[in-house]
C-alpha cells in the first residue's frame, strides 16, 4: 500500500477514535445533573443533631399565702357633746322668746331685734323645756351675756332642779355689779328658798346655806362683764357631787376656773327635771350702791349640751 494510502487509512482511524472518545464523554456528562458538583470534599457525613428547643424549667411554686397583717383598730373619736337646748334669741324686737315663760309676780323679758334677749329690771323667766337625764350624763350649761352696770340689782343665769325636800340650784353666774366687793360670783345652793317674803331663811335654818365663790378678783384690767359679752359655763354630772365653773372674757381669754366642794346634794339626780332660769332682781335697799345706768341684762345665746353615759364610755 502506498504511503499516501496508509496516511489516509490512519487518519480515518484517528478520526473514528476521536469520535468514540467524544461520545463517551457526552454520555458521562449526561449522567450528572446540573448543580450536583461538590464544591468541597469533606469527611464522612455526621448525623444532624436533634432540634433544640428553649430550655424549660419547672414552674416555681408561689410562696404559701399568709393572712395580711392585722391593722391596729382605729382610735375611736372622742365622744362629742350633743346639743339638748339652744336659743340664739333671733326675732323681731319686742317679741317673747318662745322657749321660755315668765315667772308669776315677775316682769317678763323680750327680744331686742339684734339677736339678744333683754332681761329687764325685776324680771325672771324659766326655760319651758326641762330635762330629766340618766345618771352619769355629763351636762354643760353655757351662755354669752353682759351684766347690768349698776350695783342696785343683781342678775343671774342658774340651773334649778326642784325637789320637794331640797330644791337645789347652781348659779352659772350671778352678778352684783361693778361696785360691789363681791362683784360677780358663783353659787352652789344645796337648798333654795324661794319664799323670800316670809323673812325666814329655811335653808340656813336647816344647815343647807349656799356656798359662794367670788370670781371678780380674777377679772383682768380692761373689759369687764358689765361692759362686754362674756361666756360662762357650768358643768356637772347627773347624780354626781361637784360642779366645774369657767368663763372667757370679751376677748376670748379664760378668766377663771373653779370647782365646787364635793357634795352629792349640789347637783341634780335623775328623779325630777331641771330647768334654766334667767333673773334680774333688786338687792335689799340697805345694800344698794349708786352709779350705773343700765339695769338690763342682755343674753346673746344659751345652750345645754350633754354627754350621755353610753357616749362617754
Short mmCIF file of C-alpha atoms in Angstrom, two decimals:
data_model
loop_
_atom_site.label_atom_id
_atom_site.label_comp_id
_atom_site.label_asym_id
_atom_site.label_seq_id
_atom_site.Cartn_x
_atom_site.Cartn_y
_atom_site.Cartn_z
CA UNK A 1 0.00 0.00 0.00
CA UNK A 2 1.25 3.29 -0.88
CA UNK A 3 2.36 5.74 1.62
CA UNK A 4 -0.47 8.02 0.81
CA UNK A 5 -2.99 5.32 1.23
CA UNK A 6 -1.57 4.42 4.58
CA UNK A 7 -1.83 8.00 5.76
CA UNK A 8 -5.46 8.16 4.70
CA UNK A 9 -6.27 4.92 6.50
CA UNK A 10 -4.52 6.18 9.66
CA UNK A 11 -6.39 9.48 9.55
CA UNK A 12 -9.69 7.80 9.28
CA UNK A 13 -8.80 5.59 12.23
CA UNK A 14 -7.80 8.58 14.36
CA UNK A 15 -10.95 10.39 13.49
CA UNK A 16 -13.06 7.42 14.46
CA UNK A 17 -11.23 7.19 17.79
CA UNK A 18 -11.80 10.86 18.45
CA UNK A 19 -15.50 10.46 17.72
CA UNK A 20 -15.70 7.49 20.06
CA UNK A 21 -13.97 9.38 22.88
CA UNK A 22 -16.30 12.36 22.45
CA UNK A 23 -19.34 10.13 22.56
CA UNK A 24 -18.14 8.56 25.78
CA UNK A 25 -17.56 11.98 27.35
CA UNK A 26 -21.01 13.17 26.32
CA UNK A 27 -22.61 10.11 27.89
CA UNK A 28 -20.77 10.72 31.15
CA UNK A 29 -21.87 14.32 31.48
CA UNK A 30 -25.46 13.36 30.80
CA UNK A 31 -25.48 11.18 33.96
CA UNK A 32 -24.55 14.06 36.26
CA UNK A 33 -27.31 16.59 36.81
CA UNK A 34 -26.59 20.25 36.98
CA UNK A 35 -25.87 21.63 40.36
CA UNK A 36 -24.66 18.32 41.78
CA UNK A 37 -20.99 19.08 41.67
CA UNK A 38 -19.49 19.10 45.12
CA UNK A 39 -17.78 22.31 45.90
CA UNK A 40 -15.76 20.85 48.76
CA UNK A 41 -14.55 17.50 49.73
CA UNK A 42 -15.49 16.60 53.33
CA UNK A 43 -15.18 13.66 55.59
CA UNK A 44 -17.95 11.25 56.46
CA UNK A 45 -21.29 12.97 56.96
CA UNK A 46 -22.32 13.27 60.56
CA UNK A 47 -25.85 12.74 61.77
CA UNK A 48 -27.74 16.01 62.17
CA UNK A 49 -28.07 16.98 65.81
CA UNK A 50 -31.55 16.84 67.23
CA UNK A 51 -33.58 20.04 67.02
CA UNK A 52 -33.13 22.15 70.08
CA UNK A 53 -35.93 23.95 71.95
CA UNK A 54 -35.87 26.65 74.54
CA UNK A 55 -34.84 25.19 77.86
CA UNK A 56 -37.73 24.61 80.17
CA UNK A 57 -37.64 24.89 83.92
CA UNK A 58 -40.01 23.51 86.43
CA UNK A 59 -42.64 26.13 87.40
CA UNK A 60 -41.72 27.99 90.55
CA UNK A 61 -44.29 27.47 93.24
CA UNK A 62 -45.79 30.63 94.76
CA UNK A 63 -44.89 31.08 98.40
CA UNK A 64 -47.64 29.95 100.71
CA UNK A 65 -50.22 32.64 101.23
CA UNK A 66 -50.47 34.25 104.64
CA UNK A 67 -53.14 36.49 106.12
CA UNK A 68 -52.37 40.17 105.64
CA UNK A 69 -51.01 41.83 108.76
CA UNK A 70 -53.79 42.87 111.06
CA UNK A 71 -54.05 46.63 111.19
CA UNK A 72 -54.40 48.20 114.58
CA UNK A 73 -58.03 49.17 115.21
CA UNK A 74 -58.67 52.85 114.59
CA UNK A 75 -58.62 55.04 117.62
CA UNK A 76 -62.23 55.92 118.41
CA UNK A 77 -63.11 59.56 118.15
CA UNK A 78 -63.65 61.25 121.47
CA UNK A 79 -67.32 61.49 122.39
CA UNK A 80 -68.99 64.59 121.08
CA UNK A 81 -71.28 66.88 123.02
CA UNK A 82 -74.90 66.80 121.88
CA UNK A 83 -76.90 70.00 121.97
CA UNK A 84 -80.03 69.43 124.01
CA UNK A 85 -81.20 73.04 124.05
CA UNK A 86 -80.14 76.20 122.23
CA UNK A 87 -81.60 79.68 121.94
CA UNK A 88 -79.96 82.49 119.95
CA UNK A 89 -82.86 84.89 120.55
CA UNK A 90 -83.47 85.77 116.93
CA UNK A 91 -86.69 87.57 116.14
CA UNK A 92 -88.36 90.96 115.90
CA UNK A 93 -87.82 93.47 118.68
CA UNK A 94 -90.39 93.32 121.47
CA UNK A 95 -91.40 89.70 120.88
CA UNK A 96 -91.39 87.00 123.52
CA UNK A 97 -88.77 84.20 123.50
CA UNK A 98 -90.86 81.14 122.74
CA UNK A 99 -88.66 78.64 124.64
CA UNK A 100 -89.17 80.49 127.94
CA UNK A 101 -92.03 81.61 130.16
CA UNK A 102 -92.02 84.33 132.79
CA UNK A 103 -92.45 83.56 136.44
CA UNK A 104 -95.52 84.67 138.39
CA UNK A 105 -95.16 88.13 140.00
CA UNK A 106 -92.08 88.92 137.92
CA UNK A 107 -91.62 91.08 134.85
CA UNK A 108 -91.17 89.38 131.51
CA UNK A 109 -88.30 89.60 129.02
CA UNK A 110 -88.25 90.43 125.31
CA UNK A 111 -86.06 90.18 122.21
CA UNK A 112 -84.35 93.40 121.17
CA UNK A 113 -84.22 92.63 117.45
CA UNK A 114 -80.41 92.34 117.47
CA UNK A 115 -80.27 88.63 118.25
CA UNK A 116 -80.31 89.24 122.01
CA UNK A 117 -82.73 88.84 124.88
CA UNK A 118 -83.20 91.76 127.24
CA UNK A 119 -83.93 90.64 130.78
CA UNK A 120 -85.05 93.91 132.32
CA UNK A 121 -85.39 95.18 135.85
CA UNK A 122 -87.19 92.81 138.25
CA UNK A 123 -87.67 90.16 135.58
CA UNK A 124 -87.41 86.41 135.85
CA UNK A 125 -88.08 83.74 133.24
CA UNK A 126 -87.69 79.96 133.17
CA UNK A 127 -86.97 77.60 130.28
CA UNK A 128 -90.17 75.92 129.14
CA UNK A 129 -88.44 72.58 128.46
CA UNK A 130 -86.94 70.74 131.40
CA UNK A 131 -84.61 67.77 131.37
CA UNK A 132 -84.56 64.54 133.32
CA UNK A 133 -81.42 62.69 132.26
CA UNK A 134 -79.92 59.29 133.10
CA UNK A 135 -77.48 59.19 135.98
CA UNK A 136 -73.96 59.62 134.71
CA UNK A 137 -74.91 62.10 131.98
CA UNK A 138 -72.46 64.97 131.75
CA UNK A 139 -74.22 68.34 131.43
CA UNK A 140 -72.72 71.62 130.26
CA UNK A 141 -74.80 74.80 130.59
CA UNK A 142 -73.34 77.78 128.73
CA UNK A 143 -74.32 81.36 127.94
CA UNK A 144 -72.99 84.58 126.49
CA UNK A 145 -74.30 87.66 128.28
CA UNK A 146 -73.49 91.13 129.54
CA UNK A 147 -74.44 92.09 133.10
CA UNK A 148 -76.16 95.26 134.33
CA UNK A 149 -73.67 98.02 135.19
CA UNK A 150 -75.47 99.06 138.37
CA UNK A 151 -75.00 97.77 141.91
CA UNK A 152 -78.65 98.15 142.83
CA UNK A 153 -79.82 94.96 141.15
CA UNK A 154 -78.23 91.59 140.53
CA UNK A 155 -78.65 89.33 137.55
CA UNK A 156 -78.04 85.63 137.15
CA UNK A 157 -78.26 82.55 134.98
CA UNK A 158 -78.89 79.47 137.04
CA UNK A 159 -79.95 75.85 136.98
CA UNK A 160 -82.85 74.87 139.20
CA UNK A 161 -83.60 71.25 139.90
CA UNK A 162 -86.66 71.36 142.17
CA UNK A 163 -87.15 68.64 144.68
CA UNK A 164 -89.93 68.51 147.24
CA UNK A 165 -87.35 68.18 150.01
CA UNK A 166 -84.43 70.38 148.91
CA UNK A 167 -84.96 72.41 145.71
CA UNK A 168 -81.33 72.98 144.84
CA UNK A 169 -79.77 75.42 142.36
CA UNK A 170 -76.49 76.01 140.54
CA UNK A 171 -75.57 79.58 139.61
CA UNK A 172 -73.73 79.55 136.30
CA UNK A 173 -73.00 83.21 137.09
CA UNK A 174 -74.51 85.78 139.43
CA UNK A 175 -73.54 89.46 139.28
CA UNK A 176 -73.92 92.08 141.99
CA UNK A 177 -72.48 94.81 139.80
CA UNK A 178 -69.12 96.53 139.38
CA UNK A 179 -69.26 98.48 142.65
CA UNK A 180 -69.87 95.53 144.92
CA UNK A 181 -66.88 93.98 146.65
CA UNK A 182 -68.14 90.53 145.67
CA UNK A 183 -68.85 91.77 142.14
CA UNK A 184 -69.63 88.57 140.30
CA UNK A 185 -69.83 85.22 141.98
CA UNK A 186 -70.74 81.60 141.54
CA UNK A 187 -73.01 79.74 143.89
CA UNK A 188 -73.96 76.16 144.51
CA UNK A 189 -77.06 76.19 146.67
CA UNK A 190 -77.78 72.92 148.34
CA UNK A 191 -81.17 74.38 149.25
CA UNK A 192 -83.06 77.16 147.51
CA UNK A 193 -85.56 79.22 149.48
CA UNK A 194 -87.91 80.87 147.01
CA UNK A 195 -90.43 82.12 149.55
CA UNK A 196 -88.42 85.26 150.33
CA UNK A 197 -91.47 87.14 151.58
CA UNK A 198 -91.62 85.31 154.90
CA UNK A 199 -88.24 86.69 156.07
CA UNK A 200 -87.23 83.20 157.16
CA UNK A 201 -84.11 81.50 155.87
CA UNK A 202 -85.39 77.96 155.79
CA UNK A 203 -82.26 76.67 154.07
CA UNK A 204 -79.95 78.29 156.62
CA UNK A 205 -82.11 77.01 159.45
CA UNK A 206 -81.77 73.52 158.00
CA UNK A 207 -77.99 73.88 157.79
CA UNK A 208 -78.09 74.00 153.99
CA UNK A 209 -76.82 77.52 153.29
CA UNK A 210 -75.34 78.21 149.83
CA UNK A 211 -71.64 78.02 149.20
CA UNK A 212 -70.43 81.04 147.22
CA UNK A 213 -67.21 81.65 145.27
CA UNK A 214 -66.49 85.28 144.35
CA UNK A 215 -64.71 85.47 140.98
CA UNK A 216 -64.43 89.23 140.47
CA UNK A 217 -60.86 89.22 141.75
CA UNK A 218 -59.90 87.12 138.70
CA UNK A 219 -61.00 89.77 136.22
CA UNK A 220 -58.06 91.35 134.44
CA UNK A 221 -57.90 95.07 133.78
CA UNK A 222 -59.77 96.10 130.66
CA UNK A 223 -63.14 94.78 129.52
CA UNK A 224 -65.40 93.70 132.36
CA UNK A 225 -68.53 91.53 132.33
CA UNK A 226 -70.59 94.69 132.77
CA UNK A 227 -69.10 96.24 129.63
CA UNK A 228 -68.96 93.41 127.09
CA UNK A 229 -70.34 89.92 126.47
CA UNK A 230 -68.61 87.18 128.44
CA UNK A 231 -69.04 83.44 128.01
CA UNK A 232 -69.91 81.37 131.10
CA UNK A 233 -70.07 77.61 131.68
CA UNK A 234 -71.14 75.28 134.46
CA UNK A 235 -70.51 71.57 134.09
CA UNK A 236 -71.74 68.70 136.26
CA UNK A 237 -72.66 65.02 136.12
CA UNK A 238 -76.20 63.94 136.86
CA UNK A 239 -76.04 62.07 140.15
CA UNK A 240 -72.54 63.41 140.78
CA UNK A 241 -71.27 65.65 143.54
CA UNK A 242 -69.27 68.51 142.05
CA UNK A 243 -69.71 71.49 139.73
CA UNK A 244 -66.99 72.87 137.46
CA UNK A 245 -67.23 76.57 136.50
CA UNK A 246 -65.29 78.57 133.94
CA UNK A 247 -65.56 81.77 131.94
CA UNK A 248 -63.98 83.55 128.99
CA UNK A 249 -63.79 87.32 128.81
CA UNK A 250 -64.85 89.52 125.91
CA UNK A 251 -61.55 88.84 124.12
CA UNK A 252 -61.81 85.06 124.43
CA UNK A 253 -59.26 84.75 127.24
CA UNK A 254 -60.00 82.36 130.06
CA UNK A 255 -60.96 84.45 133.07
CA UNK A 256 -61.24 81.73 135.72
CA UNK A 257 -61.95 78.08 136.52
CA UNK A 258 -63.45 76.96 139.82
CA UNK A 259 -64.52 73.57 141.19
CA UNK A 260 -67.07 73.37 143.95
CA UNK A 261 -66.62 71.43 147.17
CA UNK A 262 -67.75 67.83 146.58
CA UNK A 263 -71.24 67.23 147.92
CA UNK A 264 -73.77 64.90 146.33
CA UNK A 265 -76.58 67.31 147.24
CA UNK A 266 -75.25 70.07 144.96
CA UNK A 267 -76.16 68.63 141.57
CA UNK A 268 -79.29 67.15 140.05
CA UNK A 269 -80.16 63.50 140.32
CA UNK A 270 -82.46 61.90 137.77
CA UNK A 271 -85.71 61.96 139.74
CA UNK A 272 -87.18 65.26 138.52
CA UNK A 273 -86.48 67.59 135.56
CA UNK A 274 -84.18 70.56 135.96
CA UNK A 275 -84.73 73.90 134.23
CA UNK A 276 -82.82 77.09 133.47
CA UNK A 277 -83.63 80.49 134.90
CA UNK A 278 -82.62 84.00 133.88
CA UNK A 279 -83.35 86.54 136.56
CA UNK A 280 -82.71 90.19 137.35
CA UNK A 281 -83.64 91.14 140.90
CA UNK A 282 -83.26 94.09 143.24
CA UNK A 283 -80.85 93.81 146.12
CA UNK A 284 -82.05 94.72 149.58
CA UNK A 285 -82.26 98.54 149.99
CA UNK A 286 -79.52 98.65 152.57
CA UNK A 287 -77.13 97.02 150.10
CA UNK A 288 -77.81 99.30 147.14
CA UNK A 289 -74.95 101.43 145.80
CA UNK A 290 -75.27 104.46 143.50
CA UNK A 291 -73.88 104.56 139.98
CA UNK A 292 -74.50 102.94 136.64
CA UNK A 293 -77.39 103.42 134.26
CA UNK A 294 -78.21 100.06 132.64
CA UNK A 295 -80.39 97.79 134.73
CA UNK A 296 -80.95 95.21 132.00
CA UNK A 297 -79.01 92.02 131.39
CA UNK A 298 -78.58 91.14 127.71
CA UNK A 299 -78.25 87.50 126.66
CA UNK A 300 -76.73 86.59 123.31
CA UNK A 301 -77.28 82.82 123.47
CA UNK A 302 -77.86 79.94 125.90
CA UNK A 303 -77.14 76.25 125.34
CA UNK A 304 -77.44 72.97 127.21
CA UNK A 305 -75.13 70.23 125.96
CA UNK A 306 -74.88 66.64 127.16
CA UNK A 307 -72.61 63.61 127.02
CA UNK A 308 -74.73 60.55 127.67
CA UNK A 309 -73.21 57.70 129.70
CA UNK A 310 -73.00 55.39 126.66
CA UNK A 311 -71.16 58.02 124.61
CA UNK A 312 -68.82 58.90 127.47
CA UNK A 313 -67.80 55.25 127.89
#
